[in-house]
PDB file of C-alpha atoms in Angstrom:
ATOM      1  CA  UNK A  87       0.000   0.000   0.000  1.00 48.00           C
ATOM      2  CA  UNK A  88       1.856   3.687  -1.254  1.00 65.00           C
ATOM      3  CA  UNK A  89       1.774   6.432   1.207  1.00 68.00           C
ATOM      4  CA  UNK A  90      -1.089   8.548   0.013  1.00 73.00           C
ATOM      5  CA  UNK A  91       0.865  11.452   1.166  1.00 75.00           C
ATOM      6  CA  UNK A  92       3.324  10.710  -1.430  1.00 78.00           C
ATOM      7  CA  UNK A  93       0.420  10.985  -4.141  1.00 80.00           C
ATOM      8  CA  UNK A  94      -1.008  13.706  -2.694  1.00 81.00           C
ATOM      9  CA  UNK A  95       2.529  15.704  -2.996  1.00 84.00           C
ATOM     10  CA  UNK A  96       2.882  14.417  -6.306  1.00 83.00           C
ATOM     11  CA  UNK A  97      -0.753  15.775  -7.474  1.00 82.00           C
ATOM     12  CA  UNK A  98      -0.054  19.343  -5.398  1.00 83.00           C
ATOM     13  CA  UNK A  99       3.371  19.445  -7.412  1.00 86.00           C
ATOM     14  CA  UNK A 100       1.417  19.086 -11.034  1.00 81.00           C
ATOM     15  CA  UNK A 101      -1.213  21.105  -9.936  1.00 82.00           C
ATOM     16  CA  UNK A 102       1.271  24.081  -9.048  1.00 83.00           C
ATOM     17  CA  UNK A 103       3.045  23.834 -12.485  1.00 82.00           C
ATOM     18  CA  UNK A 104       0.023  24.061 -14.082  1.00 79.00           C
ATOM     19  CA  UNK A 105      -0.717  28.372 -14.058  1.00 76.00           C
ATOM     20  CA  UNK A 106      -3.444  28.085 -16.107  1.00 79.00           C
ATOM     21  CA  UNK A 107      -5.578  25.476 -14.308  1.00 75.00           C
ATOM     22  CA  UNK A 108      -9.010  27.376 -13.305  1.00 78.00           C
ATOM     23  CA  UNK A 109      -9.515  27.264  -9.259  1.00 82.00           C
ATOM     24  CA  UNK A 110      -5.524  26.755  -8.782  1.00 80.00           C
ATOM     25  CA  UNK A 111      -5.500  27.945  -5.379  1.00 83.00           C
ATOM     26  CA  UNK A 112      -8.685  26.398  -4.036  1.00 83.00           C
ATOM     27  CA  UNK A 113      -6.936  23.030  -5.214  1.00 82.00           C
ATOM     28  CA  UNK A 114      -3.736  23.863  -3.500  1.00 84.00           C
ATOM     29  CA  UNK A 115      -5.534  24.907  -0.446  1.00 86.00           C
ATOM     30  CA  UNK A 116      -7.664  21.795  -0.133  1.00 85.00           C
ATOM     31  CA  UNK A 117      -4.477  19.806  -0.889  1.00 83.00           C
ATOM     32  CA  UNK A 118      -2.626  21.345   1.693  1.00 86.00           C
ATOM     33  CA  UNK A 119      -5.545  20.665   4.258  1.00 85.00           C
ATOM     34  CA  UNK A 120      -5.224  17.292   3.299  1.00 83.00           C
ATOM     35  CA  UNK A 121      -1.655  16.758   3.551  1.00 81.00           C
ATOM     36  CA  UNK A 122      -1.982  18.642   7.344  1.00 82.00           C
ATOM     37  CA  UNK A 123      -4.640  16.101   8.272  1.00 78.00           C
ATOM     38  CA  UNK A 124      -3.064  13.302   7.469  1.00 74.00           C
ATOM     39  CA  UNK A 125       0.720  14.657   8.355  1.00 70.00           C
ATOM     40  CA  UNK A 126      -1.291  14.087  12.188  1.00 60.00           C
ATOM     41  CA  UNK A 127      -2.426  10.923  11.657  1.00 60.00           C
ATOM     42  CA  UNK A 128      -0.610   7.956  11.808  1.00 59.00           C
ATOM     43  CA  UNK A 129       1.100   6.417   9.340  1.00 63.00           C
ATOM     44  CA  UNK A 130      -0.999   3.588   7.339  1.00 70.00           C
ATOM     45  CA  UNK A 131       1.761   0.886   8.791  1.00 76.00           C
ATOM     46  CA  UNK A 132       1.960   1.729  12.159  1.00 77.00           C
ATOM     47  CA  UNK A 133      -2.066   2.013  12.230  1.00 79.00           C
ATOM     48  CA  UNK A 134      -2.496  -1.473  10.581  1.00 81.00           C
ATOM     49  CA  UNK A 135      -0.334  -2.866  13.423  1.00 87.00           C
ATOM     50  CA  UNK A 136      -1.889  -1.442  16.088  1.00 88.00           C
ATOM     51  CA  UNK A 137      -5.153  -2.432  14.771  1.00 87.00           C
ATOM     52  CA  UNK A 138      -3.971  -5.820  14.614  1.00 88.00           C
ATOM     53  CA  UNK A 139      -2.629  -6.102  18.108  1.00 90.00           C
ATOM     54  CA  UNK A 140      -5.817  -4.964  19.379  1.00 90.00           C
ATOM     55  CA  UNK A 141      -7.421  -7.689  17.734  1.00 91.00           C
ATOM     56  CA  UNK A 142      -4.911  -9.809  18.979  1.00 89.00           C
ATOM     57  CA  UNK A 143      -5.709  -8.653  22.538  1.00 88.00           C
ATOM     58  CA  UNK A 144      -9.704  -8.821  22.057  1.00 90.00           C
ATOM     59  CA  UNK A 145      -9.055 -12.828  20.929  1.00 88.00           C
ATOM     60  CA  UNK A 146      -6.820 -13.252  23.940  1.00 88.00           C
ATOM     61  CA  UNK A 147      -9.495 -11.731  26.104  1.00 88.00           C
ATOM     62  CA  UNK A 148     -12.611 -13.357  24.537  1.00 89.00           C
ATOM     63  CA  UNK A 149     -10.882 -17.012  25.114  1.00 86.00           C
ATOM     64  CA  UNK A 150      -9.635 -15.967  28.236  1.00 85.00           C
ATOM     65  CA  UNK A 151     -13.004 -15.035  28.968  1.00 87.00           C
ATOM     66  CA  UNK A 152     -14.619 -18.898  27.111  1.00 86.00           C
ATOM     67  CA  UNK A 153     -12.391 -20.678  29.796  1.00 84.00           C
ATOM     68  CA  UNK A 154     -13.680 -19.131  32.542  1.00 85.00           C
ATOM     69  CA  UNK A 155     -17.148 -19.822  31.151  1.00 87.00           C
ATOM     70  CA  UNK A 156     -16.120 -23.389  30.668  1.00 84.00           C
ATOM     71  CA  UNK A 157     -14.582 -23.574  34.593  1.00 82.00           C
ATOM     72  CA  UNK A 158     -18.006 -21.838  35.770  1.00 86.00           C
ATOM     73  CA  UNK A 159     -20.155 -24.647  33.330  1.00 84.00           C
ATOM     74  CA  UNK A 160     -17.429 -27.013  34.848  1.00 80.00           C
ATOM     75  CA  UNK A 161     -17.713 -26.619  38.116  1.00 82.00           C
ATOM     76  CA  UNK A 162     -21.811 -26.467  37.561  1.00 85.00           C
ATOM     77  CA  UNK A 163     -21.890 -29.543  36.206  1.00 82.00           C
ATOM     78  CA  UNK A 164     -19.671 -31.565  38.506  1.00 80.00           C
ATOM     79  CA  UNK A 165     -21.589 -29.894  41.334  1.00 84.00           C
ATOM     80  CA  UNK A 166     -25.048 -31.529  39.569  1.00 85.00           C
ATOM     81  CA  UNK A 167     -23.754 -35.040  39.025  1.00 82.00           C
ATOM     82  CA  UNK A 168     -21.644 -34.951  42.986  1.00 81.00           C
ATOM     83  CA  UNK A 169     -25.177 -34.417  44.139  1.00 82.00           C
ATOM     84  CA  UNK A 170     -27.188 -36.680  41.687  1.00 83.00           C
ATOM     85  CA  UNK A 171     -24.718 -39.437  42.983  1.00 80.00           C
ATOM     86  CA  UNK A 172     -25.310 -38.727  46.671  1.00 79.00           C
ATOM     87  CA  UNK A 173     -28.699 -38.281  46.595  1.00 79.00           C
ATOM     88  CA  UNK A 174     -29.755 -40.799  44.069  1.00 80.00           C
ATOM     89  CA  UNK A 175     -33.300 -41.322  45.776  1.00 81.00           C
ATOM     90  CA  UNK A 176     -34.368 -37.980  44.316  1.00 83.00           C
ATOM     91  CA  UNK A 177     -35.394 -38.886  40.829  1.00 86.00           C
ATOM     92  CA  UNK A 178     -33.854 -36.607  38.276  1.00 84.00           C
ATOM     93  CA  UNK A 179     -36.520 -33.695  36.094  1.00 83.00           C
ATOM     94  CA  UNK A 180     -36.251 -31.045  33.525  1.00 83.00           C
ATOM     95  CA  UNK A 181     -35.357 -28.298  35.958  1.00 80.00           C
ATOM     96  CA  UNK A 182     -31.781 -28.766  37.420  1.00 79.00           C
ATOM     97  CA  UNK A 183     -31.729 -26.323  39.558  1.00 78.00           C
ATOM     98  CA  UNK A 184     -34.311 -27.447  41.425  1.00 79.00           C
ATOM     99  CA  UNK A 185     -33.241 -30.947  41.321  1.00 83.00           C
ATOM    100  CA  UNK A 186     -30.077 -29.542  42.735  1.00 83.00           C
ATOM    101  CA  UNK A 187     -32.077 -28.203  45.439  1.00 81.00           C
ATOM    102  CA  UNK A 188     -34.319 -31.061  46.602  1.00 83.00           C
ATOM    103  CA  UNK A 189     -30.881 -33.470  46.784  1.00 84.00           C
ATOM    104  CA  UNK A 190     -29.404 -31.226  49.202  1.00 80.00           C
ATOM    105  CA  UNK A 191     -32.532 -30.802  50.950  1.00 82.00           C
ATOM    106  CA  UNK A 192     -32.693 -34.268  51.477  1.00 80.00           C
ATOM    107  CA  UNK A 193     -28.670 -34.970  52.143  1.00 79.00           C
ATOM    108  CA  UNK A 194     -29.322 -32.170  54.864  1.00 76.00           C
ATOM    109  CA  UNK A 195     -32.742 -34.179  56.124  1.00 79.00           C
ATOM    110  CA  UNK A 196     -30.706 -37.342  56.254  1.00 76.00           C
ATOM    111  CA  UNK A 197     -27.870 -36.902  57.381  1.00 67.00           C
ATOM    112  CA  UNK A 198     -25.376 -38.058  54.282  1.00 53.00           C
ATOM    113  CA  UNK A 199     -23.914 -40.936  56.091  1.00 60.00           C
ATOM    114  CA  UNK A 200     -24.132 -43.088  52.805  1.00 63.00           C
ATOM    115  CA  UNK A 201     -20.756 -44.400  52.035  1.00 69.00           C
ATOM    116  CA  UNK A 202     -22.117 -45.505  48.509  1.00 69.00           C
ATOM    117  CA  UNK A 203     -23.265 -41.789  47.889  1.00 66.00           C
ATOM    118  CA  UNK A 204     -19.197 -40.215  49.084  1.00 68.00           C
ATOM    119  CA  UNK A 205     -17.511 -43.066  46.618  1.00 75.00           C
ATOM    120  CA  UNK A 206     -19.940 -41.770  43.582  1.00 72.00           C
ATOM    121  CA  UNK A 207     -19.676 -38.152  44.486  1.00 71.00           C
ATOM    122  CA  UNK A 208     -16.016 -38.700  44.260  1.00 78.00           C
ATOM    123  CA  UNK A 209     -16.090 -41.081  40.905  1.00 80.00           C
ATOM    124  CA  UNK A 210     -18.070 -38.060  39.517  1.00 76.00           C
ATOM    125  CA  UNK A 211     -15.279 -35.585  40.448  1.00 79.00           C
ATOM    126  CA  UNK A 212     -12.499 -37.840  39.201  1.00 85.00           C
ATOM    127  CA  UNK A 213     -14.044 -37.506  35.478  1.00 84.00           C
ATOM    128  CA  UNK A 214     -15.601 -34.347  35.617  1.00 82.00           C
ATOM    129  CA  UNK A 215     -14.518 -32.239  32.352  1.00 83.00           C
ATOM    130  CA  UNK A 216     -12.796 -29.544  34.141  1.00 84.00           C
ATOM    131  CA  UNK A 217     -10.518 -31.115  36.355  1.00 88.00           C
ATOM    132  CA  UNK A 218     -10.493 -29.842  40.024  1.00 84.00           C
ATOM    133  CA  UNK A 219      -7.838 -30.299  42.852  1.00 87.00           C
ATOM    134  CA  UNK A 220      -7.771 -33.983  43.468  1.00 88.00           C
ATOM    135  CA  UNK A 221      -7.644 -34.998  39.980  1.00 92.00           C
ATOM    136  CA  UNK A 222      -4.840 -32.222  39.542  1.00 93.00           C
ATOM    137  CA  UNK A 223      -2.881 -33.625  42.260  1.00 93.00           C
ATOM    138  CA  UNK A 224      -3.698 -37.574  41.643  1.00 94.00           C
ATOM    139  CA  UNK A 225      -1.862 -36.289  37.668  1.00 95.00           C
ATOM    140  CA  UNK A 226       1.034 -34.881  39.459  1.00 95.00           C
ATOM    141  CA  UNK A 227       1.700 -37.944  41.689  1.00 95.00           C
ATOM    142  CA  UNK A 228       1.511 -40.044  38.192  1.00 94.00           C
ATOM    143  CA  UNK A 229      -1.398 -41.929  39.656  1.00 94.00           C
ATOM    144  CA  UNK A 230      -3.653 -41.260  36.730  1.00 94.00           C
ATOM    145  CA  UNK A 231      -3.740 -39.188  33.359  1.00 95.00           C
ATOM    146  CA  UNK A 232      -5.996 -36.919  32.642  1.00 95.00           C
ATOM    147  CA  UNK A 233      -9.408 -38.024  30.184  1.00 93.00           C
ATOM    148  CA  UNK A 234      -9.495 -36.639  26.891  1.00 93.00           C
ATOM    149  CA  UNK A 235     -12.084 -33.831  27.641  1.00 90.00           C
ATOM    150  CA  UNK A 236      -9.988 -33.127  31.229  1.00 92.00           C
ATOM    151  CA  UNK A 237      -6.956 -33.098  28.418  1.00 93.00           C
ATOM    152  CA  UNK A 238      -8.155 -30.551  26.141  1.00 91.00           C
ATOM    153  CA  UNK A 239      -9.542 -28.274  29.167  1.00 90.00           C
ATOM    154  CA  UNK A 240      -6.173 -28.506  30.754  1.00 92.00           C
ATOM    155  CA  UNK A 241      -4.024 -26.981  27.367  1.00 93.00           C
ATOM    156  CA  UNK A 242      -6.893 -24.403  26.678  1.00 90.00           C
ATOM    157  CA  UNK A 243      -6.520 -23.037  30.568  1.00 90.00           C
ATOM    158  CA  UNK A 244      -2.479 -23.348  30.141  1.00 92.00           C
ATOM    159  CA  UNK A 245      -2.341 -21.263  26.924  1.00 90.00           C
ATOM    160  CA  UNK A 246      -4.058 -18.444  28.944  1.00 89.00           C
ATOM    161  CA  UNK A 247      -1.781 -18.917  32.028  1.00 89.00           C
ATOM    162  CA  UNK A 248       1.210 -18.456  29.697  1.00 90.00           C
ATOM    163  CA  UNK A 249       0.112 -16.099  27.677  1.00 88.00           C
ATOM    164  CA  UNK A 250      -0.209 -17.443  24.618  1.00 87.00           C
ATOM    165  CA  UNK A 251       3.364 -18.144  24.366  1.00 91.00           C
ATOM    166  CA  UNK A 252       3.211 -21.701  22.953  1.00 91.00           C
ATOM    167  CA  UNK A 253       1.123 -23.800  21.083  1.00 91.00           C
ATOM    168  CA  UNK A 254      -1.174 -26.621  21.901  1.00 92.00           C
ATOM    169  CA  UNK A 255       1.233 -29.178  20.317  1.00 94.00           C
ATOM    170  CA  UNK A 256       4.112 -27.571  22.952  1.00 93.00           C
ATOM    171  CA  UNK A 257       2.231 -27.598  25.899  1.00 93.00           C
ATOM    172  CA  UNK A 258       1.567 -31.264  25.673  1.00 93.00           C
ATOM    173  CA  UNK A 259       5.104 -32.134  24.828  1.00 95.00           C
ATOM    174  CA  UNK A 260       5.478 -30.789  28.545  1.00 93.00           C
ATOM    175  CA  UNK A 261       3.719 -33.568  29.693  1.00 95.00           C
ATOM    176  CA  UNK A 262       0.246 -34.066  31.902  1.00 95.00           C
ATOM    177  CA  UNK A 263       2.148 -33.541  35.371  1.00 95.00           C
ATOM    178  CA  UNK A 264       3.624 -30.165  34.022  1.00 96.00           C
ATOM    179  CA  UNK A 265      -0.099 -28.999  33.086  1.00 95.00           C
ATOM    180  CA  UNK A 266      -1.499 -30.252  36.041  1.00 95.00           C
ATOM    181  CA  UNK A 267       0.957 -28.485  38.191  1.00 95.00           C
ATOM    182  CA  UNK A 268       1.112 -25.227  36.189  1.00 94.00           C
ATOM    183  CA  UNK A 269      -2.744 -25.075  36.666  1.00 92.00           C
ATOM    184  CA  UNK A 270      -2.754 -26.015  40.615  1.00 90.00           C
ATOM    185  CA  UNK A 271       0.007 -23.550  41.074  1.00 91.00           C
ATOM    186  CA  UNK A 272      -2.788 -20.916  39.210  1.00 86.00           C
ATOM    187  CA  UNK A 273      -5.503 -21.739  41.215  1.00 80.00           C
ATOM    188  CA  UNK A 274      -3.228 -21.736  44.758  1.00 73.00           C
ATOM    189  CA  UNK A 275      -2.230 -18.374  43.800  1.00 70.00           C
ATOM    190  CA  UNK A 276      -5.989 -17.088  43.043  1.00 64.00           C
ATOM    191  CA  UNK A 277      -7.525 -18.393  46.121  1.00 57.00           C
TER     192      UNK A 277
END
């Protein structure tokens, strides 16, 4: 792309060797507003960069801001299926909030004591999509991997933690344990 204040020199040079062009000076004095206006502006370059590290930015934040919609969905849903496993006498409707409401109702009414319930609650955490403390930990220790959904969720929060900086394809070469801890040591340091 040529400077157009290169062209519009060029055109204010012709027009001033031209003495007999009708409206001469109205031309040179709209030229020479023009070349003042954009003499402020920025060059076309340095605006095409900037404009393209702002976009940059606003896809950084708008997946920074997806993963934290996927924790929140995350944690929502491993919340639903803890309680749906300790509670499994309440039978399951459309509404899950309520649902959600009448199992701790009753887990308050009796008591909770159901060792069945604590082992499902706990199977339900353990393959949850968004993997929470213990699974984070159980990875570290090399006592499990993480599932393929708990896999993906893991690089997607690690390219926000590092800003970016490396690709999908590098994060995994760092192996499960290095995600796992990278992401514990995140949400130690946020709580």
């Amino acid at each position: 792309m040529s400077d157009p204040r290169a062209q519009l020199q060029d055109l204010r040079a012709r027009i001033e060797a031209a003495p007999a062009l009708p409206e001469r000076a109205d031309w040179l004095a709209r030229l020479d507003a023009a070349l003042q206006a954009l003499g402020t502006a920025a060059p076309p370059a340095a605006q095409l960069e900037r404009l393209r590290q702002d976009v940059e930015d606003a896809e950084h934040a708008r997946d920074a801001a997806n993963l934290q919609r996927m924790k929140v969905a995350g944690q929502l849903n491993t919340l639903h299926k803890s309680l749906a496993a300790a509670a499994p006498q309440v039978d399951a409707t459309k509404d899950a909030q309520s649902d959600a409401l009448r199992r701790i109702e009753w887990l308050a009414s009796h008591g909770g004591a159901d060792p069945g319930a604590a082992v499902a609650a706990k199977a339900a955490e353990m393959e949850a999509p968004m993997p929470g403390r213990a699974v984070l930990e159980a990875v570290i220790a090399g006592e499990r991997k993480f599932t393929k959904q708990q896999l993906e969720f893991a690089i997607a929060e690690a390219m926000v933690l590092t800003g970016w900086q490396q690709t999908p394809l590098e994060l995994t070469a760092q192996g499960e344990a290095w995600l796992a801890e990278l992401i514990l040591k995140n949400q130690s340091a946020s709580a």
